Short mmCIF file of C-alpha atoms in Angstrom, two decimals:
data_model
loop_
_atom_site.label_atom_id
_atom_site.label_comp_id
_atom_site.label_asym_id
_atom_site.label_seq_id
_atom_site.Cartn_x
_atom_site.Cartn_y
_atom_site.Cartn_z
CA MET A 1 -39.07 11.16 -12.24
CA ALA A 2 -38.81 8.61 -15.18
CA GLY A 3 -38.87 11.50 -18.16
CA LEU A 4 -35.79 12.63 -17.44
CA PHE A 5 -33.42 11.19 -19.48
CA GLY A 6 -35.67 8.09 -19.10
CA GLY A 7 -37.15 5.60 -22.04
CA ARG A 8 -38.83 8.63 -22.67
CA ARG A 9 -37.15 11.33 -24.26
CA GLY A 10 -38.86 14.40 -26.23
CA SER A 11 -41.69 13.71 -24.00
CA ASP A 12 -40.33 16.71 -21.87
CA PRO A 13 -38.94 19.66 -22.15
CA THR A 14 -36.25 19.25 -19.67
CA ASP A 15 -36.05 16.21 -21.42
CA ALA A 16 -35.62 17.43 -25.18
CA ALA A 17 -33.71 20.50 -23.76
CA GLN A 18 -30.53 18.26 -22.59
CA GLY A 19 -30.76 16.60 -26.43
CA ILE A 20 -29.80 19.18 -27.43
CA MET A 21 -26.93 19.84 -24.62
CA TYR A 22 -25.77 16.42 -26.08
CA GLU A 23 -25.97 17.50 -29.85
CA ALA A 24 -24.28 20.90 -28.28
CA TRP A 25 -21.23 18.83 -26.79
CA GLU A 26 -20.78 16.89 -29.87
CA ALA A 27 -20.48 20.75 -32.60
CA THR A 28 -16.84 21.30 -32.75
CA SER A 29 -16.83 25.72 -33.22
CA ARG A 30 -17.42 27.27 -30.35
CA SER A 31 -20.49 29.68 -31.57
CA LYS A 32 -22.39 26.68 -32.05
CA ARG A 33 -22.18 25.25 -29.02
CA ILE A 34 -23.30 28.49 -27.00
CA ALA A 35 -26.66 28.02 -30.01
CA LEU A 36 -27.30 24.80 -28.94
CA ALA A 37 -27.24 25.85 -25.39
CA ARG A 38 -29.01 29.12 -25.64
CA LYS A 39 -31.45 26.98 -27.61
CA ALA A 40 -32.15 24.55 -24.94
CA LEU A 41 -33.00 27.32 -22.38
CA LYS A 42 -35.88 28.02 -25.05
CA VAL A 43 -36.87 24.65 -25.05
CA SER A 44 -36.87 24.20 -20.61
CA LEU A 45 -35.14 26.66 -17.99
CA LEU A 46 -34.09 24.57 -16.04
CA CYS A 47 -31.80 22.44 -18.59
CA ALA A 48 -28.56 23.26 -16.17
CA ASP A 49 -26.21 21.91 -18.60
CA ALA A 50 -27.48 24.80 -20.57
CA TYR A 51 -26.14 27.16 -17.89
CA VAL A 52 -22.68 24.70 -17.96
CA LEU A 53 -21.64 25.12 -20.77
CA LEU A 54 -22.48 28.99 -20.83
CA ALA A 55 -20.05 29.19 -18.07
CA GLU A 56 -17.12 27.75 -19.41
CA GLU A 57 -17.59 29.17 -22.94
CA GLU A 58 -19.54 32.02 -23.55
CA ALA A 59 -19.01 33.93 -20.31
CA GLY A 60 -16.79 36.80 -20.29
CA SER A 61 -16.14 37.77 -16.78
CA VAL A 62 -15.70 35.55 -13.59
CA GLU A 63 -18.90 37.41 -12.39
CA GLU A 64 -20.98 36.18 -15.38
CA VAL A 65 -19.48 32.92 -14.50
CA LEU A 66 -20.70 32.60 -10.64
CA ASP A 67 -24.56 33.96 -12.56
CA TYR A 68 -24.25 30.74 -14.48
CA TYR A 69 -23.16 28.35 -12.25
CA GLN A 70 -25.60 30.07 -9.75
CA LYS A 71 -28.68 29.58 -12.53
CA GLY A 72 -27.15 25.86 -13.24
CA VAL A 73 -28.05 25.02 -9.73
CA ALA A 74 -30.68 26.05 -8.88
CA ALA A 75 -32.38 24.39 -12.17
CA GLY A 76 -30.33 21.36 -11.28
CA GLU A 77 -32.94 21.30 -7.92
CA GLU A 78 -35.43 22.58 -9.92
CA ALA A 79 -35.53 19.73 -12.33
CA LEU A 80 -34.52 16.76 -10.11
CA GLY A 81 -36.54 18.12 -6.81
CA PRO A 82 -37.56 17.50 -3.23
CA ASP A 83 -38.06 13.35 -4.42
CA GLY A 84 -35.26 12.68 -6.97
CA PHE A 85 -33.00 14.23 -3.52
CA GLU A 86 -34.61 11.64 -1.81
CA GLU A 87 -34.49 9.04 -4.02
CA TYR A 88 -30.80 9.29 -5.32
CA VAL A 89 -29.00 10.50 -2.37
CA GLY A 90 -26.06 8.25 -1.60
CA HIS A 91 -25.93 7.18 -5.60
CA PHE A 92 -25.83 11.14 -6.93
CA TRP A 93 -23.80 10.60 -10.61
CA GLY A 94 -25.04 7.05 -10.44
CA PHE A 95 -27.67 8.25 -12.74
CA LEU A 96 -28.33 10.40 -15.66
CA GLU A 97 -30.88 13.01 -14.18
CA THR A 98 -28.12 13.93 -11.52
CA ARG A 99 -25.76 14.80 -13.43
CA PRO A 100 -26.01 17.98 -14.95
CA TYR A 101 -26.92 19.32 -11.37
CA MET A 102 -23.48 17.91 -9.88
CA ARG A 103 -21.65 19.55 -12.41
CA ALA A 104 -22.85 22.46 -12.38
CA ARG A 105 -22.09 22.26 -8.33
CA ALA A 106 -19.10 21.19 -8.81
CA GLY A 107 -17.98 24.06 -11.43
CA LEU A 108 -19.61 27.01 -8.72
CA ALA A 109 -17.72 25.40 -5.85
CA ALA A 110 -15.00 26.19 -8.26
CA VAL A 111 -15.47 29.71 -8.78
CA LEU A 112 -16.00 30.64 -5.55
CA TRP A 113 -12.97 28.76 -4.68
CA ARG A 114 -11.40 31.37 -6.65
CA LEU A 115 -13.70 34.51 -5.31
CA GLY A 116 -11.69 33.23 -2.01
CA GLN A 117 -15.06 32.19 -0.51
CA TYR A 118 -13.28 29.18 0.42
CA GLN A 119 -15.72 27.92 3.37
CA GLU A 120 -18.83 28.24 1.25
CA ALA A 121 -16.41 26.52 -1.83
CA ILE A 122 -16.32 23.65 0.83
CA ASP A 123 -19.68 23.64 1.87
CA HIS A 124 -20.47 22.57 -2.06
CA TYR A 125 -18.30 20.10 -2.34
CA GLN A 126 -18.37 17.71 1.06
CA ALA A 127 -22.75 17.94 0.34
CA MET A 128 -21.58 16.70 -3.41
CA LEU A 129 -19.53 13.67 -1.70
CA GLU A 130 -22.47 12.86 0.66
CA LEU A 131 -24.98 13.02 -3.03
CA ASN A 132 -22.16 10.67 -3.75
CA PRO A 133 -19.77 8.84 -1.90
CA ASN A 134 -18.33 7.15 -4.76
CA ASP A 135 -17.06 10.28 -5.87
CA ASN A 136 -17.25 9.82 -9.34
CA GLN A 137 -16.46 13.92 -10.05
CA GLY A 138 -12.70 13.21 -8.29
CA ILE A 139 -14.63 15.95 -5.62
CA ARG A 140 -12.07 14.57 -2.70
CA TYR A 141 -9.39 15.30 -4.42
CA VAL A 142 -9.93 18.70 -5.24
CA LEU A 143 -10.92 19.18 -1.10
CA ALA A 144 -7.85 17.51 0.08
CA GLU A 145 -6.00 20.42 -2.38
CA HIS A 146 -8.28 22.84 -0.42
CA PHE A 147 -8.63 21.74 2.88
CA LEU A 148 -4.41 21.39 3.41
CA ALA A 149 -4.18 25.33 0.95
CA LEU A 150 -5.18 25.64 4.08
CA ASP A 151 -4.16 24.39 6.71
CA ASP A 152 -6.97 22.55 8.41
CA ILE A 153 -5.31 19.39 9.23
CA LYS A 154 -7.90 17.77 11.38
CA ALA A 155 -11.02 18.09 7.57
CA LEU A 156 -8.18 16.79 5.75
CA LYS A 157 -7.46 13.44 7.40
CA LYS A 158 -10.90 13.14 8.49
CA LEU A 159 -11.45 13.03 4.54
CA LEU A 160 -8.56 10.58 4.32
CA ARG A 161 -9.67 7.73 6.44
CA GLN A 162 -12.57 8.05 4.65
CA TYR A 163 -10.82 7.15 0.49
CA GLU A 164 -8.78 5.84 2.63
CA ASP A 165 -7.82 2.92 0.18
CA ASP A 166 -7.45 4.81 -2.59
CA CYS A 167 -4.24 4.53 -4.43
CA VAL A 168 -3.93 7.72 -6.66
CA ALA A 169 -0.21 9.49 -5.92
CA ALA A 170 -2.15 12.58 -5.27
CA TRP A 171 -3.43 10.87 -1.90
CA LEU A 172 -0.48 8.90 -1.56
CA TYR A 173 1.28 11.77 -1.55
CA THR A 174 -0.87 13.90 0.26
CA ARG A 175 -1.02 10.93 3.14
CA ALA A 176 3.00 10.91 3.29
CA LEU A 177 3.44 14.92 3.85
CA LEU A 178 1.46 14.08 6.89
CA ALA A 179 2.76 11.29 8.81
CA PHE A 180 6.21 12.95 7.60
CA ARG A 181 5.37 16.43 9.50
CA GLU A 182 4.15 14.33 12.70
CA ASN A 183 7.56 12.13 12.80
CA ASP A 184 5.14 9.26 12.33
CA PRO A 185 7.07 6.27 11.81
CA GLY A 186 4.61 5.09 8.70
CA ALA A 187 6.13 7.86 6.87
CA GLY A 188 9.29 6.09 4.84
CA LYS A 189 6.59 3.49 3.88
CA LEU A 190 4.10 5.63 2.23
CA ALA A 191 6.63 7.82 0.90
CA GLU A 192 7.77 4.61 -1.05
CA GLU A 193 3.96 4.23 -2.43
CA ALA A 194 3.72 7.15 -3.14
CA TRP A 195 6.49 7.27 -5.18
CA LEU A 196 5.66 4.10 -7.18
CA ALA A 197 2.34 5.29 -7.90
CA ASN A 198 4.05 8.15 -10.16
CA SER A 199 8.06 9.05 -9.73
CA HIS A 200 7.44 11.85 -10.88
CA VAL A 201 6.63 14.67 -7.99
CA PRO A 202 9.53 14.30 -6.55
CA GLY A 203 11.71 15.22 -9.21
CA VAL A 204 9.32 18.51 -9.92
CA LEU A 205 8.89 18.98 -6.42
CA SER A 206 12.56 20.53 -6.44
CA GLY A 207 12.48 22.43 -9.41
CA LYS A 208 14.55 19.55 -10.71
CA GLN A 209 12.24 18.33 -13.08
CA PRO A 210 9.91 20.93 -14.86
CA LEU A 211 6.16 21.01 -14.85
CA VAL A 212 4.36 19.35 -18.50
CA ALA A 213 0.80 19.91 -18.15
CA SER A 214 -1.69 17.83 -20.07
CA PRO A 215 -2.33 17.97 -24.13
CA ASP A 216 -5.32 16.82 -23.74
CA GLY A 217 -6.61 17.55 -20.33
CA TYR A 218 -6.41 13.84 -20.03
CA ILE A 219 -4.45 12.94 -16.74
CA THR A 220 -1.60 9.86 -17.06
CA LEU A 221 -1.35 8.12 -13.85
CA GLY A 222 2.70 7.17 -13.13
CA GLY A 223 3.01 10.57 -15.90
CA LYS A 224 4.41 14.12 -15.75
CA ASP A 225 1.53 16.19 -16.44
CA GLU A 226 0.29 13.95 -13.44
CA ALA A 227 2.78 15.08 -11.34
CA ALA A 228 2.69 18.54 -12.64
CA ASP A 229 -0.31 18.71 -11.36
CA TYR A 230 -0.26 17.64 -7.95
CA VAL A 231 2.49 20.09 -7.75
CA GLU A 232 1.47 22.36 -8.65
CA GLU A 233 -1.62 22.41 -5.92
CA ASN A 234 -0.08 21.37 -3.51
CA GLY A 235 3.90 22.26 -3.47
CA ARG A 236 3.21 24.97 -1.93
CA ALA A 237 2.82 23.12 1.84
CA TRP A 238 5.39 20.51 0.47
CA HIS A 239 8.20 23.73 0.29
CA ALA A 240 6.49 25.58 4.30
CA THR A 241 7.21 22.02 5.53
CA PRO A 242 10.56 21.93 6.40
CA GLY A 243 13.25 18.90 5.01
CA ALA A 244 10.30 17.18 3.26
CA ILE A 245 11.62 17.19 -0.24
CA ALA A 246 15.07 16.53 0.65
CA TRP A 247 13.58 13.47 2.82
CA LEU A 248 11.38 12.37 0.16
CA ALA A 249 14.10 12.49 -2.32
CA GLU A 250 16.82 10.17 -0.17
CA ILE A 251 13.58 7.76 0.76
CA THR A 252 12.74 7.14 -3.00
CA ARG A 253 16.14 7.74 -4.80
CA LYS A 254 16.87 3.67 -5.54
CA LEU A 255 12.97 3.21 -6.30
CA LYS A 256 11.72 1.98 -9.55
CA PRO A 257 8.86 2.92 -11.35
CA ARG A 258 5.72 1.54 -12.43
CA ARG A 259 4.69 1.53 -16.22
CA GLN A 260 2.09 4.06 -16.27
CA ARG A 261 -1.62 4.20 -17.87
CA ARG A 262 -4.11 6.71 -19.32
CA ASN A 263 -7.05 8.04 -16.82
#
């Protein structure tokens, strides 16, 4: 395991291939990135990140995207081996050699969801949280969205408890929605906390504010792009809950927002 992306870079084919992928990510043209990913695979078929890049930039159909991500996950598993999983379980992402596998598996889960294979996608996401409870990739937010979309409230509540100290707007608004649905006396307080995390969500939910996409892929915590992202993924559940949006607006209309920061 010591050779993977460590001090002996280039002495192992997978290390050498990963080095090529670092070049690929820095390349300014799509064709160059694809060419470097292909070059990395010629050096080592266990380079999971090469499959990830090809899934994102070369694949011409959702089926091809699926195939690349499946190959990436398989490559990542083989590169790490049973010893790697045993050594790093509970701390994945904290070690560079685990990250290509985790990127590939996140991509695989996303495309499975897109294809309507919901339970398979959820199984992957849950397994990733077991491998890396610190959740540097933000898997819990995607999983919460999916549980809410499927109305799997039991699983959603369990996940919310698992990360009960999370103060990101998406987490807080979903907690507030569930509390409102169940007539929880603490629902109003949760709504206030959510609004303080992002004051734009009620306006976007009601249609009074437009959806504003992030211009660069980065979300502004407390910003309009964060609100748009949350509503795009969870707005249906709010609209399907009678009175929820009006209640949220009434609870929060006199509050003052915090300053925004980028994430």
